mmCIF file of C-alpha atoms in Angstrom:
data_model
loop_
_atom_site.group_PDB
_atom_site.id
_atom_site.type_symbol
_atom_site.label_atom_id
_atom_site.label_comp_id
_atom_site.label_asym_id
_atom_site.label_seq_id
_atom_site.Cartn_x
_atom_site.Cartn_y
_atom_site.Cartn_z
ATOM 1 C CA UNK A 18 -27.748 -55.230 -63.374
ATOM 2 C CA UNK A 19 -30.236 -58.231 -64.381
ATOM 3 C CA UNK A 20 -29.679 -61.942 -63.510
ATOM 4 C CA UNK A 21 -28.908 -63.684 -66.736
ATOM 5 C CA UNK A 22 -28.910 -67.047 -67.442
ATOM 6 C CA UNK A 23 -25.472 -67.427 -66.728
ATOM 7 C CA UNK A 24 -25.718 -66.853 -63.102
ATOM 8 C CA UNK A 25 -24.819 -69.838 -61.121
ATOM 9 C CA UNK A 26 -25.135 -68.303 -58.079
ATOM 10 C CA UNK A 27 -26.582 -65.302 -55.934
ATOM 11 C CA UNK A 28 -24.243 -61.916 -55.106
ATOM 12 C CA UNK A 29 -20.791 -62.645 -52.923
ATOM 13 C CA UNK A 30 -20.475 -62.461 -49.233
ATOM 14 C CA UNK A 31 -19.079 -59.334 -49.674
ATOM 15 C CA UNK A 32 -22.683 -58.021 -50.676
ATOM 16 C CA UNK A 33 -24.607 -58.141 -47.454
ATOM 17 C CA UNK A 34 -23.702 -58.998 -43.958
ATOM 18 C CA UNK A 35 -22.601 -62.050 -42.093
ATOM 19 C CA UNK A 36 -22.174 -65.808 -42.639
ATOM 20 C CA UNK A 37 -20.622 -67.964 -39.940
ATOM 21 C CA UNK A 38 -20.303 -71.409 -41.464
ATOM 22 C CA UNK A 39 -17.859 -74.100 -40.874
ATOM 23 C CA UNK A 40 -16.516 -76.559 -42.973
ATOM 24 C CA UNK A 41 -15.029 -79.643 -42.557
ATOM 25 C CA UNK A 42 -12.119 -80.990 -44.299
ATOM 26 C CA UNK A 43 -10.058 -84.256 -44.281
ATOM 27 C CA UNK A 44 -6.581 -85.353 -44.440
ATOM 28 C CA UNK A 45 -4.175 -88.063 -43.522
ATOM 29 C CA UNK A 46 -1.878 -88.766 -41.173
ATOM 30 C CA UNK A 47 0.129 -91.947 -39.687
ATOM 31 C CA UNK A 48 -1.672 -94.376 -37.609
ATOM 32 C CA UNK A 49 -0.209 -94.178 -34.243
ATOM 33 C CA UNK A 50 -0.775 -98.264 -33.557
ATOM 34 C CA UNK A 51 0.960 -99.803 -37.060
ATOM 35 C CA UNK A 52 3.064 -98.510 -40.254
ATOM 36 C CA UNK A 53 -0.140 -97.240 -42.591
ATOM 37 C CA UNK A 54 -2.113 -94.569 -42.760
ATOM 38 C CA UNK A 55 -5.374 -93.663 -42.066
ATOM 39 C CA UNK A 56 -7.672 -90.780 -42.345
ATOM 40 C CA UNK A 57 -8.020 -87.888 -39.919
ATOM 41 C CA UNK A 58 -11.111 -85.529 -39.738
ATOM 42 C CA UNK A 59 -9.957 -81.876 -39.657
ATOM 43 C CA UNK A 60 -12.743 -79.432 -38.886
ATOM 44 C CA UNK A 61 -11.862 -75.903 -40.186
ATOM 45 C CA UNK A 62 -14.211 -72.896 -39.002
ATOM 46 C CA UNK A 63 -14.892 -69.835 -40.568
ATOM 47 C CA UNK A 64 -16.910 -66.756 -40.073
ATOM 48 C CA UNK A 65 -16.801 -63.184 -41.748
ATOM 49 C CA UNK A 66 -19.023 -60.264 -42.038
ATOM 50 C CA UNK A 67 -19.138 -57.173 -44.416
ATOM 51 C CA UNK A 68 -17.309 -54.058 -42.433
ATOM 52 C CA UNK A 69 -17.627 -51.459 -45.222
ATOM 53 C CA UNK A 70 -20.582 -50.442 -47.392
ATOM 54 C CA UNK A 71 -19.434 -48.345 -49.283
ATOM 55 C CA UNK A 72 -16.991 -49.675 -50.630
ATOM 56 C CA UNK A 73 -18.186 -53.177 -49.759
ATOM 57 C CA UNK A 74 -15.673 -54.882 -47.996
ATOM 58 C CA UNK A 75 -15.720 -58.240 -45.501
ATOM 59 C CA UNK A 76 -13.363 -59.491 -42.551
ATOM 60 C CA UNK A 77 -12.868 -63.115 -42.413
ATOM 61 C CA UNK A 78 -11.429 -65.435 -40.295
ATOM 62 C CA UNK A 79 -10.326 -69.146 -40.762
ATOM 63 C CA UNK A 80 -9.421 -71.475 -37.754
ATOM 64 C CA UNK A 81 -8.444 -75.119 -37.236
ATOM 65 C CA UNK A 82 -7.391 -75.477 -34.088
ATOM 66 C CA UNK A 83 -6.208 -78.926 -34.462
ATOM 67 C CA UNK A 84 -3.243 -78.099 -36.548
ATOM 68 C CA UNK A 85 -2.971 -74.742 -35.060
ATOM 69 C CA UNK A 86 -3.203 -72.441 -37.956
ATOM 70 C CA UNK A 87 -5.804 -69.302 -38.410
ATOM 71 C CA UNK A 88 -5.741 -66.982 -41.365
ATOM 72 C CA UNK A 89 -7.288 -64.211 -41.628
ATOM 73 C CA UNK A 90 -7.293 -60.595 -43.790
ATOM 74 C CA UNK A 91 -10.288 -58.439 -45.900
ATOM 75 C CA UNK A 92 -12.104 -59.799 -48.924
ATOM 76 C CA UNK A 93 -12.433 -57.007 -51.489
ATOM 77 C CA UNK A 94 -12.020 -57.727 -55.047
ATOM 78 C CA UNK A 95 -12.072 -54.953 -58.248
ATOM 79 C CA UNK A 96 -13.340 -56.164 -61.454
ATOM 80 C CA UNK A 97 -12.360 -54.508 -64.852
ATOM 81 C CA UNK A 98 -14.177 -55.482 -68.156
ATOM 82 C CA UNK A 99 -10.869 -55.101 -70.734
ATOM 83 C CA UNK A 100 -13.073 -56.061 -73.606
ATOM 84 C CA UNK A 101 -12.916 -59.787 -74.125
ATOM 85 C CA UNK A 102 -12.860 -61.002 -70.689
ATOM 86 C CA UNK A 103 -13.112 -59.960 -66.587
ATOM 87 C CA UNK A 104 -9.791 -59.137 -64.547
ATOM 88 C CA UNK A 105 -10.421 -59.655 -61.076
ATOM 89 C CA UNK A 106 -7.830 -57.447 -58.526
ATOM 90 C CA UNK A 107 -7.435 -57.396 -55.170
ATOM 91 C CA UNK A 108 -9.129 -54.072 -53.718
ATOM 92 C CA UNK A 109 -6.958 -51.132 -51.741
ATOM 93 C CA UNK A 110 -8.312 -52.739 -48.423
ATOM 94 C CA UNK A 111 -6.992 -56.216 -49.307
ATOM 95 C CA UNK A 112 -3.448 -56.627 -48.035
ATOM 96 C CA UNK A 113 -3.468 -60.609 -48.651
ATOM 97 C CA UNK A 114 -3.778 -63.025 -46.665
ATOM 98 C CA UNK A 115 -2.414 -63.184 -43.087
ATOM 99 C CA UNK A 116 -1.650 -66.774 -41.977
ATOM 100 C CA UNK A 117 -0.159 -67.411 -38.171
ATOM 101 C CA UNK A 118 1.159 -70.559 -36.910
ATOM 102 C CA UNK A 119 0.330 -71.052 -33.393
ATOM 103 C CA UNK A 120 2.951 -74.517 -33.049
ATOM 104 C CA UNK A 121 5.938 -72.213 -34.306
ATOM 105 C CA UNK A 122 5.613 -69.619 -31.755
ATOM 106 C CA UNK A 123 2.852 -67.322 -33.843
ATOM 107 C CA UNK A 124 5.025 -67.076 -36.851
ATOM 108 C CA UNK A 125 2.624 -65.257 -39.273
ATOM 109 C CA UNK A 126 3.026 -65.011 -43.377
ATOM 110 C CA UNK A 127 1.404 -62.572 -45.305
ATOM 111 C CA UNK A 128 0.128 -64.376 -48.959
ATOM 112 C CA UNK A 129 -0.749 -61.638 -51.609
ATOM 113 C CA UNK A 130 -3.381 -62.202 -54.187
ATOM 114 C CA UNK A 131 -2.130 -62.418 -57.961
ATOM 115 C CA UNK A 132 -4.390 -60.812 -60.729
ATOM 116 C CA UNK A 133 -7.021 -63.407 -62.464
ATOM 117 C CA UNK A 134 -8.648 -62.749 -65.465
ATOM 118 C CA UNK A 135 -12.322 -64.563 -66.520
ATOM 119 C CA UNK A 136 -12.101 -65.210 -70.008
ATOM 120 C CA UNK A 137 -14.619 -67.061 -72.665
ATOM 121 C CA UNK A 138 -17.732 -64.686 -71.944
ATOM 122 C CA UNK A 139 -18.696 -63.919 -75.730
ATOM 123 C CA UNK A 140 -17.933 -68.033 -76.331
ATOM 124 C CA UNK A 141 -20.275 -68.680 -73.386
ATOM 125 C CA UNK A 142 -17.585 -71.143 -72.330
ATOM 126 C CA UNK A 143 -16.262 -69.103 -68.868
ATOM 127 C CA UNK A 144 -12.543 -69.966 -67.910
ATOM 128 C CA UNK A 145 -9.779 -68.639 -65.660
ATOM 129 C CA UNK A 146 -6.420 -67.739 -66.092
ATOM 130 C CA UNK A 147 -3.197 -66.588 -63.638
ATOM 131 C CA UNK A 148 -0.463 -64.199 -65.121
ATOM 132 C CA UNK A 149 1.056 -62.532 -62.517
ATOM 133 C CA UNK A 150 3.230 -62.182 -58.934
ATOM 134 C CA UNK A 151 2.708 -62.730 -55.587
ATOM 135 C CA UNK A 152 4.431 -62.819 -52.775
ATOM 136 C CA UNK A 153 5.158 -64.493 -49.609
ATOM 137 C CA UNK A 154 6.618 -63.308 -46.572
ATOM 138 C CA UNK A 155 7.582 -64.072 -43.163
ATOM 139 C CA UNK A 156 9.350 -61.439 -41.263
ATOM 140 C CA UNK A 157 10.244 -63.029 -37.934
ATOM 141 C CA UNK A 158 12.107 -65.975 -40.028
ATOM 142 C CA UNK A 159 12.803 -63.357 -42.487
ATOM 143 C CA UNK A 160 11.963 -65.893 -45.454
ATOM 144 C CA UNK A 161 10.136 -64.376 -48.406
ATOM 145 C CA UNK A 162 8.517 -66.385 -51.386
ATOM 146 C CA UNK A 163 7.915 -64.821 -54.986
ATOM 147 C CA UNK A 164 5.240 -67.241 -57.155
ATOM 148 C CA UNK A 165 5.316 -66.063 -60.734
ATOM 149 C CA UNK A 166 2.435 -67.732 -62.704
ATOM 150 C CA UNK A 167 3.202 -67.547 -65.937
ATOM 151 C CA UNK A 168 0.377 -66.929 -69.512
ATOM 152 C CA UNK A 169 -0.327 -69.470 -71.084
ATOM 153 C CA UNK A 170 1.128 -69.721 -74.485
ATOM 154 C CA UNK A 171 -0.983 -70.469 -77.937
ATOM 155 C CA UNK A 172 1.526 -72.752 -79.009
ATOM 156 C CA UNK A 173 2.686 -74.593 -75.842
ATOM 157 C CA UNK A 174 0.979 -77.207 -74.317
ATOM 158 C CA UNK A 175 2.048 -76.210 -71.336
ATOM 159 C CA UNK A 176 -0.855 -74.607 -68.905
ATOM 160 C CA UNK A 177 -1.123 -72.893 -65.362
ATOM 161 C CA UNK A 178 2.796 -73.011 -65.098
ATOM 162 C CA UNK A 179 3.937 -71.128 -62.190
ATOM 163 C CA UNK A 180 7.906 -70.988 -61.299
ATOM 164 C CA UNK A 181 9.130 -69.445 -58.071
ATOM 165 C CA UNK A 182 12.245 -69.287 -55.274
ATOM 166 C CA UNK A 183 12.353 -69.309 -51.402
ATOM 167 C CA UNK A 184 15.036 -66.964 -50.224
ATOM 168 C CA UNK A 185 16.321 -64.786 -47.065
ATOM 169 C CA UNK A 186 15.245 -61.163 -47.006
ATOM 170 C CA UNK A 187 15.744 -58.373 -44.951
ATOM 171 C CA UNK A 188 12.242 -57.062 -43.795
ATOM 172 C CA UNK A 189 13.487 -53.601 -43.189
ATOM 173 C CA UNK A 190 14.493 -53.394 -46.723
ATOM 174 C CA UNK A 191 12.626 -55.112 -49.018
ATOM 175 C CA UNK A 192 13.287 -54.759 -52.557
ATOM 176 C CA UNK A 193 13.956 -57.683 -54.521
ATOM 177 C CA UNK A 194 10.598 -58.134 -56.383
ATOM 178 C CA UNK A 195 11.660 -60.188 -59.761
ATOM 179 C CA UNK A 196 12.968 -63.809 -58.793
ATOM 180 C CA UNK A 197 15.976 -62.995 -61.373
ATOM 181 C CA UNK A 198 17.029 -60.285 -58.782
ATOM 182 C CA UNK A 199 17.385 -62.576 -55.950
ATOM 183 C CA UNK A 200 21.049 -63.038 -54.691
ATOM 184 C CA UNK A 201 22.730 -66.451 -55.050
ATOM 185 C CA UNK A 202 23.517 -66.634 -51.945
ATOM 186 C CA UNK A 203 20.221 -66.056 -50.498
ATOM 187 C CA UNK A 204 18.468 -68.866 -52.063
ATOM 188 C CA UNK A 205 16.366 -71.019 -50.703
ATOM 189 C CA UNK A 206 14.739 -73.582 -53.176
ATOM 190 C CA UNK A 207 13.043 -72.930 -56.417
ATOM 191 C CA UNK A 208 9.749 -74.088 -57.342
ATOM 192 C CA UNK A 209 8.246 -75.205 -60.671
ATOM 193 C CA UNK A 210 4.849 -77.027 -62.082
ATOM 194 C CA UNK A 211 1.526 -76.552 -62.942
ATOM 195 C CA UNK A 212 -0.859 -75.234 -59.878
ATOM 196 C CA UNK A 213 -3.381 -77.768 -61.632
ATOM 197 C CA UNK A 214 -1.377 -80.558 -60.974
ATOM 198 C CA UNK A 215 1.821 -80.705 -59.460
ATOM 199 C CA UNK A 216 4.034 -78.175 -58.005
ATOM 200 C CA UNK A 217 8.032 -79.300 -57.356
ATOM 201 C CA UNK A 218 10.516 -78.060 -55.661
ATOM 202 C CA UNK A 219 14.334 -78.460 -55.603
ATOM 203 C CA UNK A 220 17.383 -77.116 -53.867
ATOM 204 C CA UNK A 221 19.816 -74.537 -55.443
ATOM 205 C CA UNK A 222 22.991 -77.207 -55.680
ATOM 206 C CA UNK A 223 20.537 -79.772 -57.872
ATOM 207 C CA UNK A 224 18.248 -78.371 -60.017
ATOM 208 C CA UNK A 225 17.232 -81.080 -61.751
ATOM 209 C CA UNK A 226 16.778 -83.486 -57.866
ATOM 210 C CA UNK A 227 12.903 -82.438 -57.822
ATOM 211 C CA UNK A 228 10.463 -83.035 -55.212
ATOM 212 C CA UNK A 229 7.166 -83.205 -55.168
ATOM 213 C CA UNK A 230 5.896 -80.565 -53.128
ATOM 214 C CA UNK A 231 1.976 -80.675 -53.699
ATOM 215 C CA UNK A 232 -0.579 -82.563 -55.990
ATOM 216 C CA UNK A 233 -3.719 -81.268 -56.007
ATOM 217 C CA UNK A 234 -5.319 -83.561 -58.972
ATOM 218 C CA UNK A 235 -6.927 -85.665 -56.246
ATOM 219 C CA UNK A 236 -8.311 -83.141 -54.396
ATOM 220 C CA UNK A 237 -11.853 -81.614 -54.275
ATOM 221 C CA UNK A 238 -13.155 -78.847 -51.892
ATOM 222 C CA UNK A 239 -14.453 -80.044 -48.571
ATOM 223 C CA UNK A 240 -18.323 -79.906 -48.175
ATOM 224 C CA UNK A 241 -19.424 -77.495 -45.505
ATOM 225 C CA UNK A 242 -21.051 -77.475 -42.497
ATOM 226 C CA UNK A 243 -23.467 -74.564 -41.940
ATOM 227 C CA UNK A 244 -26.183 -74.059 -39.469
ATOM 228 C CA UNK A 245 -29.867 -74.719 -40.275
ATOM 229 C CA UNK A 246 -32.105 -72.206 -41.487
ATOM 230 C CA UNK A 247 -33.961 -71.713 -37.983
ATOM 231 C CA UNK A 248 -30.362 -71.097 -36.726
ATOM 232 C CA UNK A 249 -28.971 -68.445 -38.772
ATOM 233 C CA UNK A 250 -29.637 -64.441 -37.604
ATOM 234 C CA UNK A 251 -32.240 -62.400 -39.286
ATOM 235 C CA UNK A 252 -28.895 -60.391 -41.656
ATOM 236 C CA UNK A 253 -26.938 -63.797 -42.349
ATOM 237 C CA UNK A 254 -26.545 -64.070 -45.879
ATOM 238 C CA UNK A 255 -27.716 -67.491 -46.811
ATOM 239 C CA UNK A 256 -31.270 -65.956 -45.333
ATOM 240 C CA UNK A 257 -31.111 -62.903 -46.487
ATOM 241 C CA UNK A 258 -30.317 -64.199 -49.921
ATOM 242 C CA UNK A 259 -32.910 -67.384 -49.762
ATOM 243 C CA UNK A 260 -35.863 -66.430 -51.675
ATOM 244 C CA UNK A 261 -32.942 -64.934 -54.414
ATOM 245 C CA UNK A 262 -31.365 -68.029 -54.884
ATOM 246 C CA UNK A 263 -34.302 -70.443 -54.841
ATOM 247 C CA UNK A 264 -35.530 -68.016 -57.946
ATOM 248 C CA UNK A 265 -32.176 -68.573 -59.629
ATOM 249 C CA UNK A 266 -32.215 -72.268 -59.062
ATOM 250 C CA UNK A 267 -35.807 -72.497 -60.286
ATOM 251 C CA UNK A 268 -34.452 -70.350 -63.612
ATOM 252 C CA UNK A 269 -36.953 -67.509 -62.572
ATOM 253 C CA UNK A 270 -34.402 -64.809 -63.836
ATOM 254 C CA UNK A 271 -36.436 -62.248 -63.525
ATOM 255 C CA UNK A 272 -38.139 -62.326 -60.587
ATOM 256 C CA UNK A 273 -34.443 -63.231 -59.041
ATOM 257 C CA UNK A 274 -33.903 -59.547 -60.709
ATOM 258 C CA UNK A 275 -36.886 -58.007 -59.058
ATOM 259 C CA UNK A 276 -35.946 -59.250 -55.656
ATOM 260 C CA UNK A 277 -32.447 -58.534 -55.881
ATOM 261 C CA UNK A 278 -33.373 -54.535 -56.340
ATOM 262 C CA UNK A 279 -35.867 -54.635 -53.375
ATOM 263 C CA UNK A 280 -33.284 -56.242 -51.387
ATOM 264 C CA UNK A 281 -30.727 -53.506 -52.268
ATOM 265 C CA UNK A 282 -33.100 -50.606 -52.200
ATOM 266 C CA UNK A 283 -34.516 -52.183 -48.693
ATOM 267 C CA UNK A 284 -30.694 -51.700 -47.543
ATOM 268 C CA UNK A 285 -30.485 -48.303 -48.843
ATOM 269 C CA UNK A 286 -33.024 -47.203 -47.314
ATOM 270 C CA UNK A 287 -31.702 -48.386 -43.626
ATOM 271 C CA UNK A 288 -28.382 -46.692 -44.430
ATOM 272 C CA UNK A 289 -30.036 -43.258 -45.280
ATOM 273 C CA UNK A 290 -32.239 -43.624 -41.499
ATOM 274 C CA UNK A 291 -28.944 -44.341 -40.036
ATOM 275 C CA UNK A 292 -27.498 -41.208 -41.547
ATOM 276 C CA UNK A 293 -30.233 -39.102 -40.866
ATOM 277 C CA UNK A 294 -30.497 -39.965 -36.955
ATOM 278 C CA UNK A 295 -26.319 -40.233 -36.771
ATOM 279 C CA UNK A 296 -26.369 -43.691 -36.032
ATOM 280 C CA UNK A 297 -23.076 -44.834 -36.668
ATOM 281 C CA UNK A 298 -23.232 -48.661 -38.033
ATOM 282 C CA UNK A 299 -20.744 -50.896 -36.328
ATOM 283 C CA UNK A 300 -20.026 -54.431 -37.297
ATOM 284 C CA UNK A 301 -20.744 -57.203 -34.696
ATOM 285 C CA UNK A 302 -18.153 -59.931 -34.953
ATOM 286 C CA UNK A 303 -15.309 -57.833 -36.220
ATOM 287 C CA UNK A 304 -13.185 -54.726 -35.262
ATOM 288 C CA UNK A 305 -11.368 -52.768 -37.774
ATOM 289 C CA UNK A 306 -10.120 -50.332 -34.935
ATOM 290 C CA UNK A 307 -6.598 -51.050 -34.722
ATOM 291 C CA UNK A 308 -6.014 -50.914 -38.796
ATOM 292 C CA UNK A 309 -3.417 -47.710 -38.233
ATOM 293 C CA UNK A 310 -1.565 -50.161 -36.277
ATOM 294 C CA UNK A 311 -1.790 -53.814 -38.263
ATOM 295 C CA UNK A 312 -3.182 -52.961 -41.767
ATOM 296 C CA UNK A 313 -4.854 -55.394 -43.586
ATOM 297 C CA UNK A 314 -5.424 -57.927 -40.190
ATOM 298 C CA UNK A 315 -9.067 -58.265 -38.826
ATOM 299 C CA UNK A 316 -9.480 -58.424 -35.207
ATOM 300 C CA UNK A 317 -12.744 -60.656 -33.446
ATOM 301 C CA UNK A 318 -14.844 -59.022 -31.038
ATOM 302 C CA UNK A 319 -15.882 -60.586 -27.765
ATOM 303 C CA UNK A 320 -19.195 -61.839 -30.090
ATOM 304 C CA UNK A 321 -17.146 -62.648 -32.534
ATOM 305 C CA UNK A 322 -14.504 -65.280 -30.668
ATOM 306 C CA UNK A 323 -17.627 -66.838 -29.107
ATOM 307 C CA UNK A 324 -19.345 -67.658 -32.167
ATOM 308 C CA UNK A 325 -16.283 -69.217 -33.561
ATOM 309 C CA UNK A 326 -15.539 -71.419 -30.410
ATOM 310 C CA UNK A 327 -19.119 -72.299 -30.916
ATOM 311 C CA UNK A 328 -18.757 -73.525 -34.669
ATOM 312 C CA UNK A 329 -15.875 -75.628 -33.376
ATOM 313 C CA UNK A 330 -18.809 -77.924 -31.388
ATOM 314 C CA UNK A 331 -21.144 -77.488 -33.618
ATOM 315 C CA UNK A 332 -23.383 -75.182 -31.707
ATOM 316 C CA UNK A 333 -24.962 -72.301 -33.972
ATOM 317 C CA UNK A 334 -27.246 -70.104 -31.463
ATOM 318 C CA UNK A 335 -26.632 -66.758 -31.389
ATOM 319 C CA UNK A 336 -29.068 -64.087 -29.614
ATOM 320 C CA UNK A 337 -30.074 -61.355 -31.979
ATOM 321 C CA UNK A 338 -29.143 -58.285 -31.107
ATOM 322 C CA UNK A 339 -30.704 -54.655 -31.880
ATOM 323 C CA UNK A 340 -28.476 -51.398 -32.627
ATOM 324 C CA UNK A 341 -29.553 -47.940 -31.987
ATOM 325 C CA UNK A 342 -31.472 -47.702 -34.950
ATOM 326 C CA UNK A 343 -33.730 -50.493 -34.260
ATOM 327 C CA UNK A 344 -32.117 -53.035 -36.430
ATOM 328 C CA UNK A 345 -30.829 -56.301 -36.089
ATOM 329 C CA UNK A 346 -26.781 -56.435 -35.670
ATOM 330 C CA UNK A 347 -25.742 -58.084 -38.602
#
């Protein structure tokens, strides 16, 4: 497909190879020498690399040590035209989100992704919109969450509502999808707002007691960290991409066309060599052995848990490395 005008950015991670950039993020928490509080500097890592061409799929892998949290799962997204706008699904590969807790004995949650749809494309005025379910579930506490965002009516004023409960569940028998199916006695808390603004929740014996549970008007995404140009391996994608996205940001649509299909064919070409000689291609950071035994969950290679204990001090070398074929290890 062409680059139109309405690009705002080059292709996805999941598109070619690896990235391994941190970010940094900030938060607050109590001053340990008086009553007020002052800001703490959180630094979040984050590497992932594409570990399917066909179809194109990527392992990622978040980490902030401080707090002792790490998420990690398999970006793949499907993306359906329906006519008058884009809905976005989570691919067969991608099980959610798996979140583990390293300061509550490795508890891990599994988050699933709700539908999106990407509407305003003949106005020329993009937007997005949530109506659907997730889930969230814990089986070692055996605590499961159900997040129903709800469409947004033509009449209401009322946008991005989402309503939900926290309940027990048994893990060896899930079935209570719908929150209206959930058992009295098993609840939790129930949750209500706008995931715009603020999200409340409140306990089942006073449902009108609400407490705020999360505002996220005052936040804005965390600028990242990544490494330098001189830094980055030969198949990284902010390199690989470069010349692509300094023709988009100079409006040169079509030669940001022309390189995008040499780029592609150029990769095309590599996988048909591999084929040809039965080299079997192999990502570098990640392992997707063991997905008969923990579907949907990543695993780092020995390369892989070094580079990330490297972004966490800010060092970025990593040796190129050569595979059978010749080529560099992405």
């Amino acid at each position: 497909e062409s680059i139109s005008k309405t690009a705002s950015k080059t292709a996805s991670k999941e598109s070619i190879s690896v990235s391994a950039a941190p970010s940094i993020a900030s938060t607050s928490a109590a001053s340990a020498s008086n009553s007020t509080s002052s800001p703490e500097t959180v630094k979040i890592s984050y590497i992932t690399e594409q570990t399917s061409h066909h179809p194109p799929v990527s392992a990622f892998w978040v980490d902030c040590p401080q707090r002792g949290i790490t998420a990690r799962g398999f970006d793949q997204i499907s993306a359906k035209f329906t006519g008058t706008s884009v809905r976005i699904t989570p691919g067969q590969h991608n099980l959610g989100i798996f979140i583990t807790l390293a300061h509550r004995d490795n508890e891990e949650y599994r988050l699933t992704h709700p539908d999106a749809h990407l509407g305003g494309l003949l106005r020329g005025a993009l937007s997005v919109s949530v109506a659907d379910t997730c889930y969230l579930t814990c089986p070692r506490t055996r605590i499961k969450a159900i997040l129903q965002y709800l469409e947004d009516g033509w009449l209401s004023k009322a946008q991005h509502r989402v309503v939900g409960a926290v309940f027990r569940y048994n893990p060896d028998n899930d079935t209570v999808s719908r929150i209206k199916d959930i058992p009295a006695t098993d609840l939790l808390a129930e949750i209500s707002g706008s995931w715009h603004e603020r999200i409340y929740f409140n306990l089942p014996n006073s449902p009108k007691d609400k407490h705020l549970l999360i505002d996220v008007t005052p936040l804005v995404p965390a600028s990242k960290i990544t490494p330098p140009a001189e830094k980055q391996l030969a198949y990284e994608s902010r390199r690989l991409w470069a010349d692509i996205t300094a023709a988009i940001h100079a409006k040169q649509y079509s030669l940001a066309t022309r390189l995008k299909h040499e780029l592609e064919e150029s990769q095309r070409s590599k996988a048909a060599l591999r084929k040809e000689n039965n080299h079997e291609w192999t990502p570098r950071f990640f392992t997707v052995s063991e997905q008969h035994i923990q579907p949907g969950r990543p695993h780092l290679t020995d390369d892989g848990r070094r580079a990330l204990d490297n972004l966490h001090h800010d060092i970025f070398d990593l040796d190129e490395k050569l595979t059978p074929s010749g080529e560099f290890a992405r």
